CSV table of C-alpha atoms and ligand atoms in Angstrom, one decimal:
chain,number,residue,atom,x,y,z
A,1,UNK,CA,47.0,68.7,63.6
A,2,UNK,CA,48.2,71.4,66.0
A,3,UNK,CA,48.8,75.0,64.9
A,4,UNK,CA,52.5,74.6,65.7
A,5,UNK,CA,53.1,71.6,63.4
A,6,UNK,CA,50.8,73.1,60.7
A,7,UNK,CA,52.8,76.3,60.7
A,8,UNK,CA,56.1,74.3,60.3
A,9,UNK,CA,54.6,72.5,57.3
A,10,UNK,CA,53.4,75.7,55.8
A,11,UNK,CA,56.9,77.2,56.1
A,12,UNK,CA,58.4,74.1,54.6
A,13,UNK,CA,56.0,74.3,51.7
A,14,UNK,CA,56.7,78.1,51.2
A,15,UNK,CA,60.5,77.6,51.3
A,16,UNK,CA,60.6,74.4,49.2
A,17,UNK,CA,57.8,74.7,46.6
A,18,UNK,CA,57.4,71.9,44.1
A,19,UNK,CA,58.8,69.3,46.5
A,20,UNK,CA,55.5,67.4,47.3
A,21,UNK,CA,57.3,64.2,48.5
A,22,UNK,CA,59.3,66.2,51.0
A,23,UNK,CA,56.1,67.9,52.3
A,24,UNK,CA,54.5,64.5,52.6
A,25,UNK,CA,57.4,63.1,54.6
A,26,UNK,CA,57.5,66.1,57.0
A,27,UNK,CA,53.7,65.9,57.5
A,28,UNK,CA,53.8,62.2,58.4
A,29,UNK,CA,56.5,62.7,61.0
A,30,UNK,CA,55.0,66.0,62.2
A,31,UNK,CA,51.6,64.3,63.0
A,32,UNK,CA,53.3,61.8,65.2
A,33,UNK,CA,55.5,64.4,66.9
A,34,UNK,CA,52.5,66.3,68.3
A,35,UNK,CA,52.4,63.6,71.0
A,36,UNK,CA,56.0,64.5,71.9
A,37,UNK,CA,55.6,68.3,72.0
A,38,UNK,CA,52.6,68.0,74.3
A,39,UNK,CA,54.8,66.2,76.9
A,40,UNK,CA,58.1,67.9,76.1
A,41,UNK,CA,57.8,71.6,75.3
A,42,UNK,CA,61.6,72.0,75.6
A,43,UNK,CA,62.0,70.6,72.1
A,44,UNK,CA,59.5,73.1,70.7
A,45,UNK,CA,61.2,75.9,72.6
A,46,UNK,CA,64.6,74.9,71.1
A,47,UNK,CA,63.0,74.7,67.6
A,48,UNK,CA,64.4,71.2,67.1
A,49,UNK,CA,61.9,70.2,64.5
A,50,UNK,CA,62.3,73.4,62.6
A,51,UNK,CA,66.1,72.7,62.5
A,52,UNK,CA,65.5,69.1,61.4
A,53,UNK,CA,63.5,70.0,58.3
A,54,UNK,CA,66.4,72.2,57.1
A,55,UNK,CA,69.3,70.2,55.6
A,56,UNK,CA,72.7,70.9,57.2
A,57,UNK,CA,74.1,71.2,53.7
A,58,UNK,CA,72.9,70.6,50.1
A,59,UNK,CA,75.4,69.9,47.3
A,60,UNK,CA,74.3,70.2,43.7
A,61,UNK,CA,76.6,69.7,40.8
A,62,UNK,CA,77.0,69.2,37.1
A,63,UNK,CA,77.9,65.6,35.8
A,64,UNK,CA,79.1,65.7,32.3
A,65,UNK,CA,79.8,62.4,30.5
A,66,UNK,CA,80.1,60.9,27.1
A,67,UNK,CA,78.2,58.0,25.6
A,68,UNK,CA,79.7,55.2,23.5
A,69,UNK,CA,78.9,57.1,20.3
A,70,UNK,CA,81.0,60.1,21.4
A,71,UNK,CA,77.9,62.2,22.1
A,72,UNK,CA,78.1,64.7,25.1
A,73,UNK,CA,75.5,64.5,28.0
A,74,UNK,CA,75.0,66.4,31.1
A,75,UNK,CA,73.1,65.3,34.2
A,76,UNK,CA,72.6,66.8,37.6
A,77,UNK,CA,74.2,65.3,40.7
A,78,UNK,CA,73.1,65.9,44.4
A,79,UNK,CA,74.1,65.1,47.9
A,80,UNK,CA,71.8,66.2,50.8
A,81,UNK,CA,73.7,66.2,54.1
A,82,UNK,CA,70.6,66.3,56.3
A,83,UNK,CA,71.7,65.7,59.9
A,84,UNK,CA,75.0,64.6,61.6
A,85,UNK,CA,73.9,64.8,65.2
A,86,UNK,CA,74.5,61.1,65.9
A,87,UNK,CA,77.1,60.2,63.4
A,88,UNK,CA,78.5,60.9,59.9
A,89,UNK,CA,75.9,61.4,57.2
A,90,UNK,CA,74.8,58.0,55.9
A,91,UNK,CA,72.4,57.1,53.1
A,92,UNK,CA,72.2,55.8,49.6
A,93,UNK,CA,72.6,57.2,46.1
A,94,UNK,CA,69.7,56.9,43.6
A,95,UNK,CA,70.2,57.0,39.8
A,96,UNK,CA,66.8,57.4,38.2
A,97,UNK,CA,65.3,59.9,35.8
A,98,UNK,CA,62.6,60.8,38.4
A,99,UNK,CA,65.3,62.1,40.8
A,100,UNK,CA,64.9,65.8,41.9
A,101,UNK,CA,66.0,67.8,44.8
A,102,UNK,CA,62.7,67.2,46.5
A,103,UNK,CA,62.8,63.5,46.1
A,104,UNK,CA,66.2,63.3,47.7
A,105,UNK,CA,65.3,65.7,50.5
A,106,UNK,CA,62.4,63.4,51.4
A,107,UNK,CA,64.7,60.4,51.4
A,108,UNK,CA,67.4,62.2,53.4
A,109,UNK,CA,64.8,63.3,55.9
A,110,UNK,CA,63.4,59.8,56.3
A,111,UNK,CA,67.0,58.5,56.6
A,112,UNK,CA,67.7,60.6,59.7
A,113,UNK,CA,65.0,58.8,61.7
A,114,UNK,CA,65.7,55.4,60.2
A,115,UNK,CA,69.4,55.5,61.0
A,116,UNK,CA,68.5,56.7,64.5
A,117,UNK,CA,66.3,53.6,65.0
A,118,UNK,CA,69.1,51.2,64.0
A,119,UNK,CA,70.9,52.0,67.3
A,120,UNK,CA,74.1,52.5,65.3
A,121,UNK,CA,76.0,55.9,65.1
A,122,UNK,CA,74.9,57.2,61.7
A,123,UNK,CA,73.5,60.6,60.7
A,124,UNK,CA,71.3,61.0,57.7
A,125,UNK,CA,71.9,61.8,54.0
A,126,UNK,CA,70.9,60.9,50.5
A,127,UNK,CA,72.1,61.7,47.0
A,128,UNK,CA,72.0,60.7,43.4
A,129,UNK,CA,71.3,61.9,39.9
A,130,UNK,CA,68.6,62.1,37.3
A,131,UNK,CA,70.8,59.9,35.1
A,132,UNK,CA,68.8,57.1,33.5
A,133,UNK,CA,70.7,53.8,33.6
A,134,UNK,CA,68.1,52.2,31.3
A,135,UNK,CA,69.7,50.9,28.1
A,136,UNK,CA,73.2,52.1,29.0
A,137,UNK,CA,76.3,50.0,28.4
A,138,UNK,CA,78.6,49.0,31.2
A,139,UNK,CA,81.2,51.5,29.9
A,140,UNK,CA,78.7,54.3,29.9
A,141,UNK,CA,77.7,53.5,33.5
A,142,UNK,CA,81.4,53.5,34.5
A,143,UNK,CA,82.1,56.8,32.8
A,144,UNK,CA,79.0,58.4,34.5
A,145,UNK,CA,80.0,57.1,37.9
A,146,UNK,CA,83.6,58.4,37.5
A,147,UNK,CA,82.3,61.8,36.5
A,148,UNK,CA,79.8,61.8,39.4
A,149,UNK,CA,82.6,61.0,41.9
A,150,UNK,CA,85.0,63.5,40.5
A,151,UNK,CA,82.9,66.2,42.2
A,152,UNK,CA,81.4,64.2,45.1
A,153,UNK,CA,84.7,63.0,46.5
A,154,UNK,CA,85.6,66.4,48.0
A,155,UNK,CA,82.4,66.3,50.1
A,156,UNK,CA,82.5,62.8,51.6
A,157,UNK,CA,84.8,60.6,53.7
A,158,UNK,CA,84.6,57.7,56.2
A,159,UNK,CA,84.1,60.1,59.1
A,160,UNK,CA,82.1,62.7,57.2
A,161,UNK,CA,79.6,61.2,54.8
A,162,UNK,CA,79.3,57.6,53.7
A,163,UNK,CA,77.1,57.0,50.6
A,164,UNK,CA,75.7,53.6,49.5
A,165,UNK,CA,73.3,52.2,46.9
A,166,UNK,CA,69.6,52.8,46.3
A,167,UNK,CA,67.5,52.6,43.1
A,168,UNK,CA,69.8,52.2,40.1
A,169,UNK,CA,72.9,51.9,42.2
A,170,UNK,CA,74.1,48.4,43.2
A,171,UNK,CA,77.5,46.7,43.7
A,172,UNK,CA,78.6,47.5,40.1
A,173,UNK,CA,78.1,51.2,40.4
A,174,UNK,CA,79.5,51.3,44.0
A,175,UNK,CA,82.6,49.6,42.5
A,176,UNK,CA,83.1,52.4,39.8
A,177,UNK,CA,82.4,55.1,42.4
A,178,UNK,CA,84.9,53.5,44.9
A,179,UNK,CA,87.6,53.1,42.3
A,180,UNK,CA,87.4,56.8,41.3
A,181,UNK,CA,87.4,57.9,45.0
A,182,UNK,CA,90.5,55.9,45.7
A,183,UNK,CA,92.4,57.4,42.7
A,184,UNK,CA,91.4,60.9,43.6
A,185,UNK,CA,92.2,60.6,47.4
A,186,UNK,CA,95.0,58.1,47.2
A,187,UNK,CA,93.2,56.4,50.1
A,188,UNK,CA,91.5,53.0,50.7
A,189,UNK,CA,88.8,53.5,53.2
A,190,UNK,CA,85.3,52.7,54.1
A,191,UNK,CA,83.9,55.7,52.3
A,192,UNK,CA,81.1,53.8,50.7
A,193,UNK,CA,79.1,50.8,51.7
A,194,UNK,CA,77.6,48.0,49.6
A,195,UNK,CA,81.2,47.3,48.4
A,196,UNK,CA,82.2,44.0,46.7
A,197,UNK,CA,83.3,41.3,49.1
A,198,UNK,CA,86.9,41.3,47.9
A,199,UNK,CA,87.4,45.0,48.6
A,200,UNK,CA,85.8,45.8,51.9
A,201,UNK,CA,82.1,44.8,51.5
A,202,UNK,CA,80.1,42.9,54.0
A,203,UNK,CA,78.4,39.5,53.6
A,204,UNK,CA,74.6,39.8,53.6
A,205,UNK,CA,74.6,43.5,52.6
A,206,UNK,CA,72.9,42.9,49.2
A,207,UNK,CA,70.2,40.8,50.9
A,208,UNK,CA,69.9,42.9,54.1
A,209,UNK,CA,67.1,45.3,53.3
A,210,UNK,CA,64.8,42.4,52.1
A,211,UNK,CA,65.8,40.1,54.9
A,212,UNK,CA,65.3,42.9,57.4
A,213,UNK,CA,61.8,43.7,56.2
A,214,UNK,CA,60.8,40.1,56.4
A,215,UNK,CA,62.2,39.8,60.0
A,216,UNK,CA,60.2,42.9,60.9
A,217,UNK,CA,57.0,41.4,59.3
A,218,UNK,CA,57.6,38.2,61.3
A,219,UNK,CA,57.8,40.2,64.5
A,220,UNK,CA,54.6,42.1,63.7
A,221,UNK,CA,52.8,38.8,62.9
A,222,UNK,CA,54.1,37.3,66.2
A,223,UNK,CA,52.1,39.9,68.2
A,224,UNK,CA,49.0,38.3,66.8
A,225,UNK,CA,50.2,34.7,67.3
A,226,UNK,CA,50.9,34.2,63.6
A,227,UNK,CA,53.9,33.4,61.4
A,228,UNK,CA,54.9,33.8,57.7
A,229,UNK,CA,54.6,30.1,57.1
A,230,UNK,CA,51.9,29.3,54.6
A,231,UNK,CA,51.0,32.9,53.9
A,232,UNK,CA,50.8,34.3,50.4
A,233,UNK,CA,52.6,37.6,49.7
A,234,UNK,CA,52.4,40.3,47.1
A,235,UNK,CA,55.7,41.9,46.4
A,236,UNK,CA,56.2,44.9,44.0
A,237,UNK,CA,59.4,45.8,42.2
A,238,UNK,CA,62.0,43.2,41.1
A,239,UNK,CA,65.2,44.9,42.2
A,240,UNK,CA,67.7,44.4,45.0
A,241,UNK,CA,65.3,44.8,47.8
A,242,UNK,CA,62.5,42.6,46.3
A,243,UNK,CA,65.1,39.9,45.6
A,244,UNK,CA,66.2,39.8,49.3
A,245,UNK,CA,62.6,39.8,50.6
A,246,UNK,CA,61.6,37.0,48.2
A,247,UNK,CA,64.5,34.8,49.4
A,248,UNK,CA,63.7,35.2,53.1
A,249,UNK,CA,59.9,34.7,52.6
A,250,UNK,CA,60.6,31.4,50.8
A,251,UNK,CA,63.0,30.4,53.6
A,252,UNK,CA,60.3,31.0,56.2
A,253,UNK,CA,57.7,29.0,54.3
A,254,UNK,CA,55.7,31.9,52.7
A,255,UNK,CA,54.8,32.1,49.0
A,256,UNK,CA,55.5,35.2,46.8
A,257,UNK,CA,52.9,35.4,44.0
A,258,UNK,CA,53.6,38.8,42.4
A,259,UNK,CA,56.5,40.9,41.2
A,260,UNK,CA,56.2,44.2,39.4
A,261,UNK,CA,58.0,46.8,37.2
A,262,UNK,CA,57.2,50.1,35.6
A,263,UNK,CA,55.6,48.0,32.8
A,264,UNK,CA,53.1,46.0,34.9
A,265,UNK,CA,53.0,43.0,37.2
A,266,UNK,CA,53.3,39.2,36.9
A,267,UNK,CA,51.1,36.7,38.8
A,268,UNK,CA,52.8,33.4,39.6
A,269,UNK,CA,50.5,31.3,41.7
A,270,UNK,CA,53.1,28.6,42.2
A,271,UNK,CA,55.4,31.1,43.8
A,272,UNK,CA,58.6,32.9,42.9
A,273,UNK,CA,61.1,30.3,44.0
A,274,UNK,CA,64.2,28.3,42.9
A,275,UNK,CA,65.7,29.4,39.6
A,276,UNK,CA,63.0,32.2,39.3
A,277,UNK,CA,64.7,34.0,42.2
A,278,UNK,CA,68.0,33.9,40.5
A,279,UNK,CA,66.3,35.1,37.3
A,280,UNK,CA,65.3,38.3,39.2
A,281,UNK,CA,69.0,39.2,39.3
A,282,UNK,CA,69.2,38.9,35.5
A,283,UNK,CA,66.2,41.0,35.0
A,284,UNK,CA,67.6,43.7,37.3
A,285,UNK,CA,71.1,43.6,35.6
A,286,UNK,CA,69.6,43.9,32.1
A,287,UNK,CA,68.8,47.6,32.6
A,288,UNK,CA,65.7,46.9,30.7
A,289,UNK,CA,63.1,48.3,33.1
A,290,UNK,CA,60.6,45.5,32.5
A,291,UNK,CA,59.2,42.5,34.4
A,292,UNK,CA,57.2,41.1,31.4
A,293,UNK,CA,60.2,38.9,30.4
A,294,UNK,CA,59.6,36.9,33.6
A,295,UNK,CA,56.1,36.0,32.5
A,296,UNK,CA,57.3,35.0,29.0
A,297,UNK,CA,60.1,32.9,30.4
A,298,UNK,CA,58.1,31.0,33.1
A,299,UNK,CA,54.7,31.0,31.3
A,300,UNK,CA,52.7,33.0,33.9
A,301,UNK,CA,50.2,35.8,33.5
A,302,UNK,CA,51.4,39.4,32.9
A,303,UNK,CA,49.1,42.4,33.6
A,304,UNK,CA,50.3,45.4,31.6
A,305,UNK,CA,50.2,48.8,33.3
A,306,UNK,CA,48.7,47.3,36.5
A,307,UNK,CA,49.9,47.1,40.1
A,308,UNK,CA,49.8,43.9,42.1
A,309,UNK,CA,47.6,45.2,45.0
A,310,UNK,CA,44.3,43.7,43.5
A,311,UNK,CA,45.5,40.2,44.0
A,312,UNK,CA,44.1,38.3,47.1
A,313,UNK,CA,47.1,37.9,49.5
A,314,UNK,CA,47.7,37.7,53.2
A,315,UNK,CA,50.7,40.1,53.2
A,316,UNK,CA,51.8,43.0,51.0
A,317,UNK,CA,55.5,44.1,50.8
A,318,UNK,CA,56.0,47.0,48.4
A,319,UNK,CA,59.6,47.0,47.2
A,320,UNK,CA,59.7,49.4,44.2
A,321,UNK,CA,59.4,53.1,44.9
A,322,UNK,CA,57.5,55.9,46.7
A,323,UNK,CA,53.7,56.4,46.4
A,324,UNK,CA,52.8,53.0,44.9
A,325,UNK,CA,49.9,52.3,47.3
A,326,UNK,CA,47.0,54.7,46.9
A,327,UNK,CA,43.6,54.6,48.8
A,328,UNK,CA,42.1,52.4,45.9
A,329,UNK,CA,44.9,49.9,46.3
A,330,UNK,CA,44.5,50.0,50.1
A,331,UNK,CA,40.8,49.3,49.7
A,332,UNK,CA,41.5,46.3,47.5
A,333,UNK,CA,44.0,44.8,49.9
A,334,UNK,CA,41.7,45.4,52.9
A,335,UNK,CA,38.7,43.9,51.1
A,336,UNK,CA,40.7,40.9,50.2
A,337,UNK,CA,41.6,40.2,53.8
A,338,UNK,CA,45.2,41.3,53.9
A,339,UNK,CA,46.6,41.1,57.4
A,340,UNK,CA,49.9,42.9,57.2
A,341,UNK,CA,51.5,45.6,55.0
A,342,UNK,CA,55.2,46.1,55.5
A,343,UNK,CA,57.1,48.9,53.6
A,344,UNK,CA,60.4,47.8,52.0
A,345,UNK,CA,60.5,50.8,49.6
A,346,UNK,CA,60.8,54.3,51.1
A,347,UNK,CA,57.3,55.9,51.6
A,348,UNK,CA,55.5,53.5,49.2
A,349,UNK,CA,52.1,54.2,50.9
A,350,UNK,CA,50.3,57.5,50.7
A,351,UNK,CA,49.2,59.2,53.9
A,352,UNK,CA,45.5,58.4,53.3
A,353,UNK,CA,46.3,54.8,52.5
A,354,UNK,CA,48.3,54.4,55.8
A,355,UNK,CA,45.3,55.7,57.8
A,356,UNK,CA,43.0,53.2,56.0
A,357,UNK,CA,45.2,50.3,56.9
A,358,UNK,CA,45.5,51.4,60.5
A,359,UNK,CA,41.7,52.0,60.9
A,360,UNK,CA,41.0,48.5,59.3
A,361,UNK,CA,43.3,46.9,61.9
A,362,UNK,CA,45.9,45.8,59.3
A,363,UNK,CA,49.4,45.5,60.8
A,364,UNK,CA,51.3,48.3,59.2
A,365,UNK,CA,55.1,48.5,59.3
A,366,UNK,CA,56.4,51.9,58.2
A,367,UNK,CA,59.6,52.1,56.0
A,368,UNK,CA,61.8,53.9,58.3
A,369,UNK,CA,61.6,51.0,60.8
A,370,UNK,CA,60.8,48.1,58.5
A,371,UNK,CA,63.5,48.7,55.8
A,372,UNK,CA,66.2,49.9,58.2
A,373,UNK,CA,68.0,46.5,57.8
A,374,UNK,CA,69.8,47.7,54.7
A,375,UNK,CA,71.4,50.8,56.3
A,376,UNK,CA,71.9,48.8,59.6
A,377,UNK,CA,74.0,46.3,57.6
A,378,UNK,CA,75.8,49.2,56.0
A,379,UNK,CA,76.6,50.3,59.6
A,380,UNK,CA,78.0,46.8,60.2
A,381,UNK,CA,80.1,47.1,57.1
A,382,UNK,CA,81.5,50.3,58.5
A,383,UNK,CA,82.4,48.6,61.8
A,384,UNK,CA,84.2,45.8,59.9
A,385,UNK,CA,86.1,48.3,57.8
A,386,UNK,CA,87.2,50.2,60.9
A,387,UNK,CA,88.4,47.0,62.5
A,388,UNK,CA,89.8,45.7,59.2
A,389,UNK,CA,88.2,42.4,60.0
A,390,UNK,CA,85.4,40.7,58.1
A,391,UNK,CA,82.6,38.9,59.9
A,392,UNK,CA,81.0,35.6,58.8
A,393,UNK,CA,77.6,35.4,57.2
A,394,UNK,CA,76.1,34.1,60.4
A,395,UNK,CA,77.6,36.9,62.5
A,396,UNK,CA,76.2,39.6,60.2
A,397,UNK,CA,72.8,37.9,59.8
A,398,UNK,CA,72.4,37.4,63.6
A,399,UNK,CA,73.2,41.0,64.2
A,400,UNK,CA,70.8,42.1,61.6
A,401,UNK,CA,68.1,39.9,63.0
A,402,UNK,CA,68.7,41.2,66.5
A,403,UNK,CA,68.6,44.8,65.3
A,404,UNK,CA,65.3,44.3,63.5
A,405,UNK,CA,63.7,42.7,66.6
A,406,UNK,CA,65.0,45.6,68.7
A,407,UNK,CA,63.6,48.2,66.2
A,408,UNK,CA,60.3,46.4,66.3
A,409,UNK,CA,60.1,46.4,70.0
A,410,UNK,CA,61.2,50.0,70.3
A,411,UNK,CA,58.4,51.0,68.0
A,412,UNK,CA,55.8,49.1,70.0
A,413,UNK,CA,57.1,50.3,73.4
A,414,UNK,CA,57.3,53.9,72.2
A,415,UNK,CA,53.8,53.8,70.6
A,416,UNK,CA,52.5,52.5,73.9
A,417,UNK,CA,54.3,55.1,76.0
A,418,UNK,CA,52.8,57.9,73.9
A,419,UNK,CA,49.3,56.5,74.2
A,420,UNK,CA,48.8,54.9,70.7
A,421,UNK,CA,49.4,51.2,71.3
A,422,UNK,CA,50.1,49.2,68.1
A,423,UNK,CA,50.7,52.3,66.0
A,424,UNK,CA,54.1,51.5,64.5
A,425,UNK,CA,54.1,54.8,62.6
A,426,UNK,CA,54.0,56.9,65.7
A,427,UNK,CA,56.5,54.5,67.5
A,428,UNK,CA,59.1,54.8,64.7
A,429,UNK,CA,58.8,58.5,64.2
A,430,UNK,CA,58.9,59.3,67.9
A,431,UNK,CA,61.7,56.9,68.9
A,432,UNK,CA,63.8,58.0,65.8
A,433,UNK,CA,63.2,61.7,66.7
A,434,UNK,CA,64.0,61.5,70.4
A,435,UNK,CA,67.6,60.1,70.0
A,436,UNK,CA,68.5,62.8,67.4
A,437,UNK,CA,66.7,65.6,69.2
A,438,UNK,CA,68.5,64.8,72.5
A,439,UNK,CA,71.9,64.7,70.7
A,440,UNK,CA,71.1,68.1,69.1
A,441,UNK,CA,70.1,69.5,72.5
A,442,UNK,CA,73.4,68.2,74.0
A,443,UNK,CA,75.5,69.8,71.2
A,444,UNK,CA,74.1,73.3,71.5
A,445,UNK,CA,73.1,75.4,68.6
A,446,UNK,CA,73.6,72.8,65.8
B,1,NDP,P1,66.7,48.7,42.5
B,1,NDP,O1,67.1,49.6,41.5
B,1,NDP,O2,67.4,47.4,42.7
B,1,NDP,O3,65.2,48.3,42.2
B,1,NDP,C1,64.1,49.2,42.1
B,1,NDP,C2,62.9,48.6,41.6
B,1,NDP,O4,61.8,49.5,41.6
B,1,NDP,C3,63.0,48.1,40.2
B,1,NDP,O5,62.1,47.1,40.0
B,1,NDP,C4,62.6,49.4,39.5
B,1,NDP,O6,62.3,49.2,38.2
B,1,NDP,C5,61.4,49.8,40.2
B,1,NDP,N1,61.2,51.3,40.1
B,1,NDP,C6,62.0,52.3,40.3
B,1,NDP,N2,61.5,53.4,40.1
B,1,NDP,C7,60.2,53.2,39.6
B,1,NDP,C8,59.2,54.0,39.2
B,1,NDP,N3,59.3,55.3,39.2
B,1,NDP,N4,58.0,53.4,38.9
B,1,NDP,C9,57.9,52.0,38.9
B,1,NDP,N5,58.9,51.2,39.3
B,1,NDP,C10,60.0,51.8,39.7
B,1,NDP,O7,66.5,49.4,43.8
B,1,NDP,P2,66.3,48.9,45.3
B,1,NDP,O8,65.7,47.5,45.3
B,1,NDP,O9,67.6,49.1,46.0
B,1,NDP,O10,65.3,49.9,45.9
B,1,NDP,C11,63.8,49.7,45.9
B,1,NDP,C12,63.2,50.5,47.0
B,1,NDP,O11,63.8,50.2,48.3
B,1,NDP,C13,63.4,52.0,46.9
B,1,NDP,O12,62.3,52.7,47.4
B,1,NDP,C14,64.6,52.3,47.8
B,1,NDP,O13,64.7,53.6,48.3
B,1,NDP,C15,64.3,51.3,48.9
B,1,NDP,N6,65.4,50.9,49.8
B,1,NDP,C16,66.6,50.5,49.3
B,1,NDP,C17,67.6,50.1,50.2
B,1,NDP,C18,68.9,49.5,49.7
B,1,NDP,O14,69.7,49.2,50.5
B,1,NDP,N7,69.0,49.3,48.4
B,1,NDP,C19,67.4,50.2,51.6
B,1,NDP,C20,66.1,50.7,52.0
B,1,NDP,C21,65.2,51.0,51.1
B,1,NDP,P3,63.3,49.9,37.1
B,1,NDP,O15,64.7,50.0,37.7
B,1,NDP,O16,63.3,49.0,36.0
B,1,NDP,O17,62.7,51.3,36.9
B,2,2IT,O1,67.1,53.9,51.9
B,2,2IT,C1,68.0,53.3,52.4
B,2,2IT,O2,68.1,53.1,53.6
B,2,2IT,C2,69.2,52.9,51.6
B,2,2IT,N1,69.1,53.1,50.4
B,2,2IT,C3,70.4,52.3,52.2
B,2,2IT,C4,71.3,53.4,52.7
B,2,2IT,C5,72.7,52.9,53.1
B,2,2IT,O3,73.5,53.8,53.5
B,2,2IT,O4,72.9,51.7,53.2
């Protein structure tokens, strides 16, 4: 690690103590960017990376709400407006008790590079709340969303900042948020993505992140003359992203043998298919935080408190949350002959585990490239909203597929150009950086 990058990381740590996930994300990108600064000192001179690690704006606010029993509650709401060099801020909202400023800063930082890779004009942002949807009634979720938007509405807009879903925020929550925005602004616009189909949403958006990650995996496998057909896959999580990934893996002839939740994982040797895929939606909508019910319903094994990475599979697709693959997990996957790991969640693999996969020759697709299909399809939703014309399923899916192929090729070409062939992490970080950095240079002191 060069002195220059190390000093930036030290400063980030000093200014943002107690934000380890943000430090981790900056370090991962910083390591790749060394290769850029060697060739292009002009970025270093203009302090582009120092600017990128400082959000353009951070909004933090109180979210008071009342439960069904009439008891008062207060949560904290956030929106990190990280970078708008190439378009309006764009990124999801996360409702989960683990949400902190640091978690959202890491996610907003990653989003800047990811959105750049999509080739669409979107800057980077992220937001959310430490609100816990577990066990909440529909009315409680609605009141919370309305209160959240009552503050957020003044900071966002279709040309300013366009939030979407993430953990704990799906079509239902986007609906309540959109309804409140519309009342407050007296305006029907594309201010949020992930909307319902009857009120401005795009076909394929719910499936897009999962589909995209499988398209990306397929492209990685192709470089080794392989396909997904006949491969066994370990998936973690059971939410929106996992659901989309499972569908596309089945369609391409692969077999998903695991799902996981905060309670443990299920092992289904016959594969998660047919009605079991539909059941995932019920599990997610139950707000119950547990995957064990799947094992009970379909008579398969459940491993309490364990992660799925010890199961012998060809491919691993983490779809739950950050830092779920540690060096021990990486070792199990490598020892069991895993050929590809593709990140659907954001930063699910620790830095050491990423290095282990790369050194072992496992194909490794980093999140900011591999899971960009979700936000890319959000970008397509924005285009449809601007035109006031919806596209067909085929049209959106074809565009998504093309975008994922292009991102894959851009990563490979960039990795090659900077002397690290096959290193998708460097390719994604560098290609994502260059577009935003050049825009910032063009725009002066921004
Ligand atoms: P969902 O809320 O639909 O599902 C999240 C899944 O992860 C659930 O199974 C959830 O269980 C589990 N999970 C969440 N937090 C934890 C935790 N701390 N420990 C263990 N399990 C946890 O969210 P999504 O499917 O939308 O998101 C999954 C991942 O994909 C996240 O990393 C997200 O940032 C990323 N992503 C999402 C995109 C999108 O468009 N939705 C786009 C790109 C990436 P439970 O809810 O029961 O805790
Ligand atoms: O992490 C992500 O890319 C998302 N949660 C999707 C963001 C979006 O704006 O669609």
